[in-house]
CSV table of C-alpha atoms in Angstrom, one decimal:
chain,number,residue,atom,x,y,z
W,1,MET,CA,-55.3,165.5,-95.0
W,2,THR,CA,-51.7,164.7,-94.0
W,3,ILE,CA,-50.9,165.1,-90.3
W,4,SER,CA,-47.4,166.4,-89.6
W,5,ASP,CA,-45.0,164.6,-87.2
W,6,ASN,CA,-45.1,167.6,-84.9
W,7,THR,CA,-48.9,167.4,-84.7
W,8,ARG,CA,-48.8,163.7,-83.9
W,9,GLY,CA,-46.3,164.4,-81.2
W,10,LEU,CA,-48.5,167.2,-79.8
W,11,ILE,CA,-51.6,165.0,-79.6
W,12,LEU,CA,-49.7,162.2,-77.9
W,13,ALA,CA,-48.0,164.7,-75.4
W,14,ILE,CA,-51.4,166.1,-74.4
W,15,SER,CA,-52.9,162.6,-73.9
W,16,SER,CA,-49.8,161.7,-71.9
W,17,SER,CA,-50.3,164.6,-69.5
W,18,LEU,CA,-53.9,163.6,-68.9
W,19,PHE,CA,-52.8,160.1,-67.7
W,20,ILE,CA,-49.8,161.2,-65.8
W,21,GLY,CA,-51.6,164.0,-64.0
W,22,THR,CA,-54.2,161.6,-62.8
W,23,SER,CA,-51.6,159.0,-61.8
W,24,PHE,CA,-50.0,161.5,-59.3
W,25,ILE,CA,-53.3,161.6,-57.3
W,26,LEU,CA,-53.9,157.9,-57.4
W,27,LYS,CA,-50.4,157.1,-56.2
W,28,LYS,CA,-50.6,159.7,-53.5
W,29,LYS,CA,-53.8,158.2,-52.2
W,30,GLY,CA,-52.3,154.8,-52.3
W,31,LEU,CA,-49.2,156.0,-50.4
W,32,LYS,CA,-51.4,157.5,-47.7
W,33,ARG,CA,-53.3,154.2,-47.3
W,34,ALA,CA,-50.1,152.3,-47.2
W,35,ALA,CA,-48.6,154.7,-44.6
W,36,ALA,CA,-51.6,154.0,-42.3
W,37,ALA,CA,-50.8,150.3,-42.3
W,38,GLY,CA,-47.0,150.3,-42.3
W,39,THR,CA,-43.8,152.2,-42.7
W,40,ARG,CA,-44.0,155.3,-44.9
W,41,ALA,CA,-42.1,155.3,-48.2
W,42,GLY,CA,-40.3,158.4,-47.1
W,43,PHE,CA,-38.8,156.4,-44.3
W,44,GLY,CA,-37.8,153.4,-46.4
W,45,GLY,CA,-41.0,151.5,-46.3
W,46,TYR,CA,-42.4,149.5,-49.3
W,47,ALA,CA,-45.9,148.8,-48.0
W,48,TYR,CA,-47.4,150.7,-50.9
W,49,LEU,CA,-46.4,147.8,-53.2
W,50,LEU,CA,-49.4,145.9,-51.6
W,51,GLU,CA,-51.8,148.8,-52.2
W,52,PRO,CA,-54.1,148.3,-55.3
W,53,LEU,CA,-54.8,152.0,-55.6
W,54,TRP,CA,-51.0,152.7,-55.9
W,55,TRP,CA,-50.8,150.1,-58.6
W,56,THR,CA,-53.8,151.7,-60.4
W,57,GLY,CA,-51.8,155.0,-60.4
W,58,MET,CA,-48.7,153.2,-61.6
W,59,ILE,CA,-50.6,151.6,-64.5
W,60,THR,CA,-52.1,155.0,-65.4
W,61,MET,CA,-48.6,156.5,-65.3
W,62,ILE,CA,-47.2,153.8,-67.5
W,63,VAL,CA,-50.0,154.4,-70.1
W,64,GLY,CA,-49.1,158.1,-70.0
W,65,GLU,CA,-45.4,157.4,-70.3
W,66,VAL,CA,-46.0,155.1,-73.3
W,67,ALA,CA,-47.9,157.9,-75.0
W,68,ASN,CA,-45.1,160.3,-74.1
W,69,PHE,CA,-42.5,157.8,-75.4
W,70,VAL,CA,-44.2,157.7,-78.8
W,71,ALA,CA,-44.5,161.5,-78.8
W,72,TYR,CA,-40.7,161.8,-78.7
W,73,ILE,CA,-40.5,159.7,-81.8
W,74,TYR,CA,-42.4,162.3,-83.8
W,75,ALA,CA,-41.6,165.6,-82.2
W,76,PRO,CA,-38.5,167.2,-80.6
W,77,ALA,CA,-38.0,167.3,-76.8
W,78,VAL,CA,-38.2,171.1,-76.9
W,79,LEU,CA,-41.9,170.7,-77.9
W,80,VAL,CA,-42.9,167.5,-76.0
W,81,THR,CA,-41.3,168.1,-72.6
W,82,PRO,CA,-42.7,171.5,-71.8
W,83,LEU,CA,-46.2,170.2,-72.5
W,84,GLY,CA,-45.8,168.1,-69.4
W,85,VAL,CA,-47.1,171.2,-67.5
W,86,LEU,CA,-50.6,170.1,-68.4
W,87,SER,CA,-50.1,167.2,-66.0
W,88,ILE,CA,-49.4,169.7,-63.2
W,89,ILE,CA,-52.7,171.5,-64.0
W,90,ILE,CA,-54.6,168.3,-63.9
W,91,SER,CA,-53.0,167.0,-60.7
W,92,ALA,CA,-53.6,170.4,-59.0
W,93,LEU,CA,-57.3,170.4,-59.9
W,94,LEU,CA,-57.8,166.8,-58.9
W,95,ALA,CA,-55.8,167.3,-55.7
W,96,HIS,CA,-58.2,170.2,-54.9
W,97,PHE,CA,-61.2,168.0,-55.0
W,98,MET,CA,-59.8,164.5,-54.1
W,99,LEU,CA,-57.0,165.3,-51.6
W,100,LYS,CA,-58.5,168.5,-50.2
W,101,GLU,CA,-55.3,170.4,-51.1
W,102,ARG,CA,-56.8,173.9,-51.8
W,103,LEU,CA,-56.2,175.7,-55.1
W,104,GLN,CA,-56.4,179.4,-54.5
W,105,ARG,CA,-57.2,182.2,-57.0
W,106,LEU,CA,-53.5,182.9,-57.8
W,107,GLY,CA,-53.1,179.2,-58.5
W,108,VAL,CA,-55.9,179.4,-61.1
W,109,LEU,CA,-53.9,182.3,-62.7
W,110,GLY,CA,-50.9,180.0,-62.6
W,111,CYS,CA,-52.8,177.4,-64.5
W,112,ILE,CA,-53.8,179.9,-67.1
W,113,SER,CA,-50.2,181.1,-67.5
W,114,CYS,CA,-49.0,177.5,-68.0
W,115,ILE,CA,-51.6,177.0,-70.8
W,116,VAL,CA,-50.6,180.3,-72.5
W,117,GLY,CA,-46.9,179.5,-72.3
W,118,SER,CA,-47.5,176.0,-73.7
W,119,VAL,CA,-49.4,177.5,-76.7
W,120,VAL,CA,-46.5,179.8,-77.4
W,121,ILE,CA,-44.0,176.9,-77.2
W,122,VAL,CA,-46.2,174.8,-79.6
W,123,ILE,CA,-46.4,177.7,-82.1
W,124,HIS,CA,-42.6,178.3,-82.2
W,125,ALA,CA,-41.4,174.7,-81.7
W,126,PRO,CA,-38.7,173.5,-84.2
W,127,GLN,CA,-39.4,170.8,-86.7
W,128,GLU,CA,-37.9,167.4,-85.9
W,129,ASN,CA,-34.5,166.5,-87.6
W,130,MET,CA,-34.7,162.8,-87.6
W,131,PRO,CA,-31.3,161.0,-87.5
W,132,ALA,CA,-30.9,158.5,-90.3
W,133,SER,CA,-29.5,155.7,-88.2
W,134,LEU,CA,-28.6,154.6,-84.7
W,135,GLN,CA,-24.9,155.1,-85.5
W,136,GLU,CA,-25.7,158.8,-86.1
W,137,ILE,CA,-27.4,159.0,-82.7
W,138,TRP,CA,-24.4,157.3,-81.1
W,139,MET,CA,-22.1,159.9,-82.7
W,140,LEU,CA,-24.3,162.6,-81.2
W,141,ALA,CA,-24.2,160.9,-77.8
W,142,THR,CA,-20.4,160.7,-77.8
W,143,GLN,CA,-19.6,164.2,-78.9
W,144,PRO,CA,-17.4,166.1,-76.4
W,145,ALA,CA,-20.0,168.6,-75.3
W,146,PHE,CA,-22.5,165.9,-74.4
W,147,LEU,CA,-19.9,163.8,-72.6
W,148,VAL,CA,-19.0,166.8,-70.5
W,149,TYR,CA,-22.7,167.1,-69.6
W,150,VAL,CA,-22.9,163.4,-68.7
W,151,ALA,CA,-19.9,163.5,-66.4
W,152,ALA,CA,-21.2,166.7,-64.7
W,153,THR,CA,-24.7,165.2,-64.2
W,154,LEU,CA,-23.5,161.9,-62.9
W,155,SER,CA,-21.2,163.6,-60.4
W,156,MET,CA,-24.1,165.7,-59.1
W,157,VAL,CA,-26.4,162.6,-58.8
W,158,LEU,CA,-23.7,160.7,-56.8
W,159,ALA,CA,-23.2,163.7,-54.5
W,160,LEU,CA,-27.0,164.0,-53.9
W,161,ILE,CA,-27.4,160.2,-53.2
W,162,LEU,CA,-24.3,159.7,-51.0
W,163,HIS,CA,-24.0,163.0,-49.2
W,164,PHE,CA,-27.1,165.1,-49.3
W,165,GLU,CA,-29.9,162.5,-49.1
W,166,PRO,CA,-29.0,161.0,-45.7
W,167,ARG,CA,-28.7,164.5,-44.2
W,168,TYR,CA,-31.4,166.6,-45.9
W,169,GLY,CA,-33.7,164.2,-47.8
W,170,GLN,CA,-36.5,164.5,-45.3
W,171,THR,CA,-36.4,168.3,-45.1
W,172,ASN,CA,-35.3,169.6,-48.5
W,173,ILE,CA,-37.4,168.6,-51.5
W,174,LEU,CA,-34.7,169.5,-54.0
W,175,VAL,CA,-32.7,166.5,-52.9
W,176,TYR,CA,-35.2,163.8,-54.1
W,177,LEU,CA,-36.4,165.8,-57.1
W,178,GLY,CA,-32.8,166.8,-58.1
W,179,ILE,CA,-32.0,163.1,-58.4
W,180,CYS,CA,-35.2,162.4,-60.4
W,181,SER,CA,-34.6,165.4,-62.7
W,182,LEU,CA,-30.9,164.7,-63.4
W,183,MET,CA,-31.5,161.1,-64.2
W,184,GLY,CA,-34.7,162.0,-66.1
W,185,SER,CA,-32.6,163.9,-68.6
W,186,PHE,CA,-30.8,160.7,-69.4
W,187,THR,CA,-34.1,158.9,-69.6
W,188,ILE,CA,-35.5,161.2,-72.2
W,189,VAL,CA,-32.4,161.1,-74.4
W,190,SER,CA,-32.3,157.3,-74.2
W,191,ILE,CA,-36.0,157.0,-74.9
W,192,LYS,CA,-35.6,159.3,-77.9
W,193,ALA,CA,-32.8,157.1,-79.2
W,194,ILE,CA,-34.9,153.9,-78.6
W,195,GLY,CA,-37.9,155.5,-80.3
W,196,ILE,CA,-36.0,156.4,-83.3
W,197,ALA,CA,-34.5,152.9,-83.5
W,198,ILE,CA,-38.0,151.4,-83.3
W,199,LYS,CA,-39.3,153.7,-86.0
W,200,LEU,CA,-36.4,152.9,-88.3
W,201,THR,CA,-36.9,149.2,-87.7
W,202,LEU,CA,-40.6,149.4,-88.5
W,203,GLU,CA,-39.6,151.2,-91.8
W,204,GLY,CA,-37.4,148.2,-92.7
W,205,ILE,CA,-34.1,149.4,-91.5
W,206,SER,CA,-33.5,147.0,-88.6
W,207,GLN,CA,-31.6,148.4,-85.5
W,208,VAL,CA,-31.9,145.3,-83.3
W,209,ALA,CA,-28.4,144.0,-84.0
W,210,TYR,CA,-26.6,147.1,-83.0
W,211,PRO,CA,-25.2,147.2,-79.5
W,212,GLN,CA,-26.1,150.8,-79.2
W,213,THR,CA,-29.7,149.9,-79.2
W,214,TRP,CA,-29.3,147.7,-76.1
W,215,PHE,CA,-27.0,150.3,-74.4
W,216,PHE,CA,-29.7,153.0,-74.7
W,217,LEU,CA,-32.3,150.5,-73.5
W,218,SER,CA,-30.3,149.6,-70.4
W,219,VAL,CA,-29.7,153.3,-69.6
W,220,ALA,CA,-33.4,154.0,-69.9
W,221,VAL,CA,-34.4,151.1,-67.6
W,222,ILE,CA,-31.8,152.1,-64.9
W,223,CYS,CA,-32.8,155.8,-65.0
W,224,VAL,CA,-36.6,155.0,-64.9
W,225,VAL,CA,-36.2,152.7,-61.9
W,226,THR,CA,-34.1,155.4,-60.1
W,227,GLN,CA,-36.6,158.1,-60.9
W,228,LEU,CA,-39.6,156.1,-59.6
W,229,ASN,CA,-37.8,155.3,-56.4
W,230,TYR,CA,-37.0,158.8,-55.5
W,231,LEU,CA,-40.3,160.2,-56.9
W,232,ASN,CA,-42.1,157.9,-54.5
W,233,LYS,CA,-40.0,159.2,-51.6
W,234,ALA,CA,-40.8,162.8,-52.6
W,235,LEU,CA,-44.5,162.2,-52.9
W,236,ASP,CA,-44.7,160.5,-49.6
W,237,THR,CA,-42.6,163.1,-47.8
W,238,PHE,CA,-43.9,166.4,-49.3
W,239,ASN,CA,-47.2,167.8,-50.5
W,240,THR,CA,-48.3,166.8,-54.0
W,241,ALA,CA,-48.8,170.5,-54.9
W,242,ILE,CA,-45.2,171.1,-54.2
W,243,VAL,CA,-43.8,168.0,-55.8
W,244,SER,CA,-45.5,168.3,-59.1
W,245,PRO,CA,-44.5,171.9,-60.1
W,246,ILE,CA,-40.9,171.7,-58.8
W,247,TYR,CA,-40.4,168.3,-60.4
W,248,TYR,CA,-41.8,169.7,-63.7
W,249,VAL,CA,-39.5,172.8,-63.6
W,250,MET,CA,-36.4,170.8,-62.8
W,251,PHE,CA,-37.1,167.9,-65.1
W,252,THR,CA,-38.1,170.1,-68.1
W,253,THR,CA,-35.1,172.3,-67.7
W,254,MET,CA,-32.6,169.4,-67.5
W,255,THR,CA,-34.3,167.6,-70.4
W,256,ILE,CA,-34.2,170.7,-72.7
W,257,ILE,CA,-30.6,171.3,-71.9
W,258,ALA,CA,-29.6,167.6,-72.5
W,259,SER,CA,-31.6,167.5,-75.8
W,260,ALA,CA,-30.3,170.8,-77.0
W,261,ILE,CA,-26.7,169.7,-76.4
W,262,MET,CA,-27.1,166.2,-78.0
W,263,PHE,CA,-29.7,166.7,-80.7
W,264,LYS,CA,-29.2,170.4,-81.4
W,265,ASP,CA,-33.0,170.9,-81.6
W,266,TRP,CA,-32.7,174.6,-82.2
W,267,ALA,CA,-30.2,174.4,-85.1
W,268,GLY,CA,-31.7,176.2,-88.1
W,269,GLN,CA,-34.3,178.1,-86.1
W,270,SER,CA,-34.6,181.9,-86.4
W,271,GLY,CA,-33.7,184.1,-83.5
W,272,SER,CA,-37.3,185.2,-83.1
W,273,ASP,CA,-38.5,181.6,-82.8
W,274,ILE,CA,-35.9,180.7,-80.3
W,275,VAL,CA,-36.6,183.8,-78.1
W,276,SER,CA,-40.4,183.2,-78.4
W,277,ALA,CA,-40.0,179.6,-77.3
W,278,ILE,CA,-37.8,180.7,-74.3
W,279,CYS,CA,-40.4,183.3,-73.4
W,280,GLY,CA,-43.1,180.6,-73.5
W,281,PHE,CA,-41.0,178.4,-71.3
W,282,ILE,CA,-40.5,181.2,-68.8
W,283,THR,CA,-44.2,181.9,-68.8
W,284,VAL,CA,-44.8,178.2,-68.0
W,285,LEU,CA,-42.3,178.3,-65.2
W,286,SER,CA,-44.0,181.4,-63.8
W,287,GLY,CA,-47.3,179.6,-63.8
W,288,THR,CA,-45.8,176.6,-61.9
W,289,ILE,CA,-44.3,179.0,-59.3
W,290,MET,CA,-47.7,180.6,-58.8
W,291,LEU,CA,-49.2,177.1,-58.3
W,292,HIS,CA,-46.5,176.3,-55.8
W,293,VAL,CA,-46.7,179.4,-53.6
W,294,THR,CA,-50.5,179.4,-53.4
W,295,ARG,CA,-51.0,175.9,-52.2
W,296,GLU,CA,-51.2,174.6,-48.7
W,297,GLN,CA,-48.3,172.6,-47.4
W,298,GLU,CA,-48.9,169.2,-46.0
W,299,PRO,CA,-48.2,169.0,-42.2
W,300,VAL,CA,-45.1,166.9,-41.4
W,301,THR,CA,-45.9,163.8,-39.3
W,302,MET,CA,-43.4,163.2,-36.6
W,303,GLN,CA,-42.3,159.6,-35.9
W,304,GLY,CA,-42.0,158.4,-32.3
W,305,THR,CA,-43.0,160.0,-29.0
W,306,VAL,CA,-41.8,163.1,-27.2
W,307,THR,CA,-42.9,163.7,-23.5
W,308,TRP,CA,-42.1,166.5,-21.1
W,309,TYR,CA,-43.5,167.9,-17.7
W,310,ASN,CA,-43.9,171.7,-17.3
W,311,GLY,CA,-44.5,171.7,-13.6
W,312,GLU,CA,-48.3,171.5,-13.9
W,313,HIS,CA,-49.0,169.0,-16.7
W,314,ILE,CA,-47.4,166.2,-18.6
W,315,LYS,CA,-47.5,166.8,-22.3
W,316,THR,CA,-46.7,164.4,-25.1
W,317,ILE,CA,-46.5,164.3,-28.9
W,318,GLU,CA,-47.0,160.8,-30.3
W,319,ASP,CA,-46.7,160.3,-34.1
W,320,GLY,CA,-47.7,163.9,-34.7
W,321,HIS,CA,-50.7,163.9,-32.2
W,322,TYR,CA,-50.6,166.3,-29.3
W,323,ILE,CA,-51.8,164.9,-25.9
W,324,LEU,CA,-52.2,166.9,-22.6
W,325,LEU,CA,-52.3,164.9,-19.4
W,326,HIS,CA,-53.4,166.7,-16.2
W,327,ASP,CA,-51.5,166.5,-13.0
W,328,SER,CA,-54.1,164.2,-11.5
W,329,GLU,CA,-53.0,161.6,-14.0
W,330,TYR,CA,-49.4,162.3,-13.5
W,331,LEU,CA,-48.2,159.3,-11.5
W,332,ASP,CA,-49.9,156.5,-13.4
W,333,SER,CA,-49.5,158.1,-16.9
W,334,TYR,CA,-45.9,159.1,-16.4
W,335,SER,CA,-44.8,155.5,-15.6
W,336,VAL,CA,-46.5,154.2,-18.7
W,337,LEU,CA,-45.0,156.9,-20.9
W,338,ALA,CA,-41.5,156.4,-19.4
W,339,LYS,CA,-41.6,152.7,-20.4
W,340,ASN,CA,-42.3,153.7,-24.1
């Protein structure tokens, strides 16, 4: 029995979600261990690079991303990218048991909605229109509509990095994840082009000598490194249950927009298929929102020490821990705290 390209892409996308969902938990636990021994990643620290558990999560994520990479060779981004919601379900379930981040009943309903939406997307996904050469991909990448998208996206990324991150990065999750998602749309488009180049090369039509191959490879590397850096900051600063669904929604939306503009994935699809796929995507988004609003937020850890005297007691908050000193301890304790 012959397996269609879409089916191959579907199997690879599901396998990818299993690995990536697990990697979120492993990396989060590694970041927590590293934070206990040094500066947190959210505050510019890189102690997590010495943490074996973080590297285990990174290797798991790489395996998942490789499977995801190959999935894009066989299936359109409109099919592969939304299936990333399965990684959210997996990370939510594992976080419930391993990180003690409670999953409530509405969150379970959110998981079910994500699965139903994913099934609808799979049923109505378009068939892949494989470009015949890398030159054809380059023509798609340099069409006016996609160039306008590139200019607008890069402008937003620069604004987020230079203006918004220093001011709001530690308090607004959309800053870090916005950078990840916007750069992620370029990552997927580049990986799609590289995957097609590899497939054509394996079929005997070598694409190695073309400069476009190396251009797309360079773009992919730059975007992946940027994504990992800001994703680590987001994971270290905010609750995993918040990071995963919001990142999925933003990343998937930007990827579908970029892919639709560049590859015209829905060209030739019937109106009913397009509407059904959009409804499936909205159902998935609704499920991720349910997961988000029903999960406990992680308490923010304050850095440094704050001390005050209310007339009866000295009170202090040191690195997020509240301490009450009675007035009998006032003279000795206050002199010690003042030195700090």
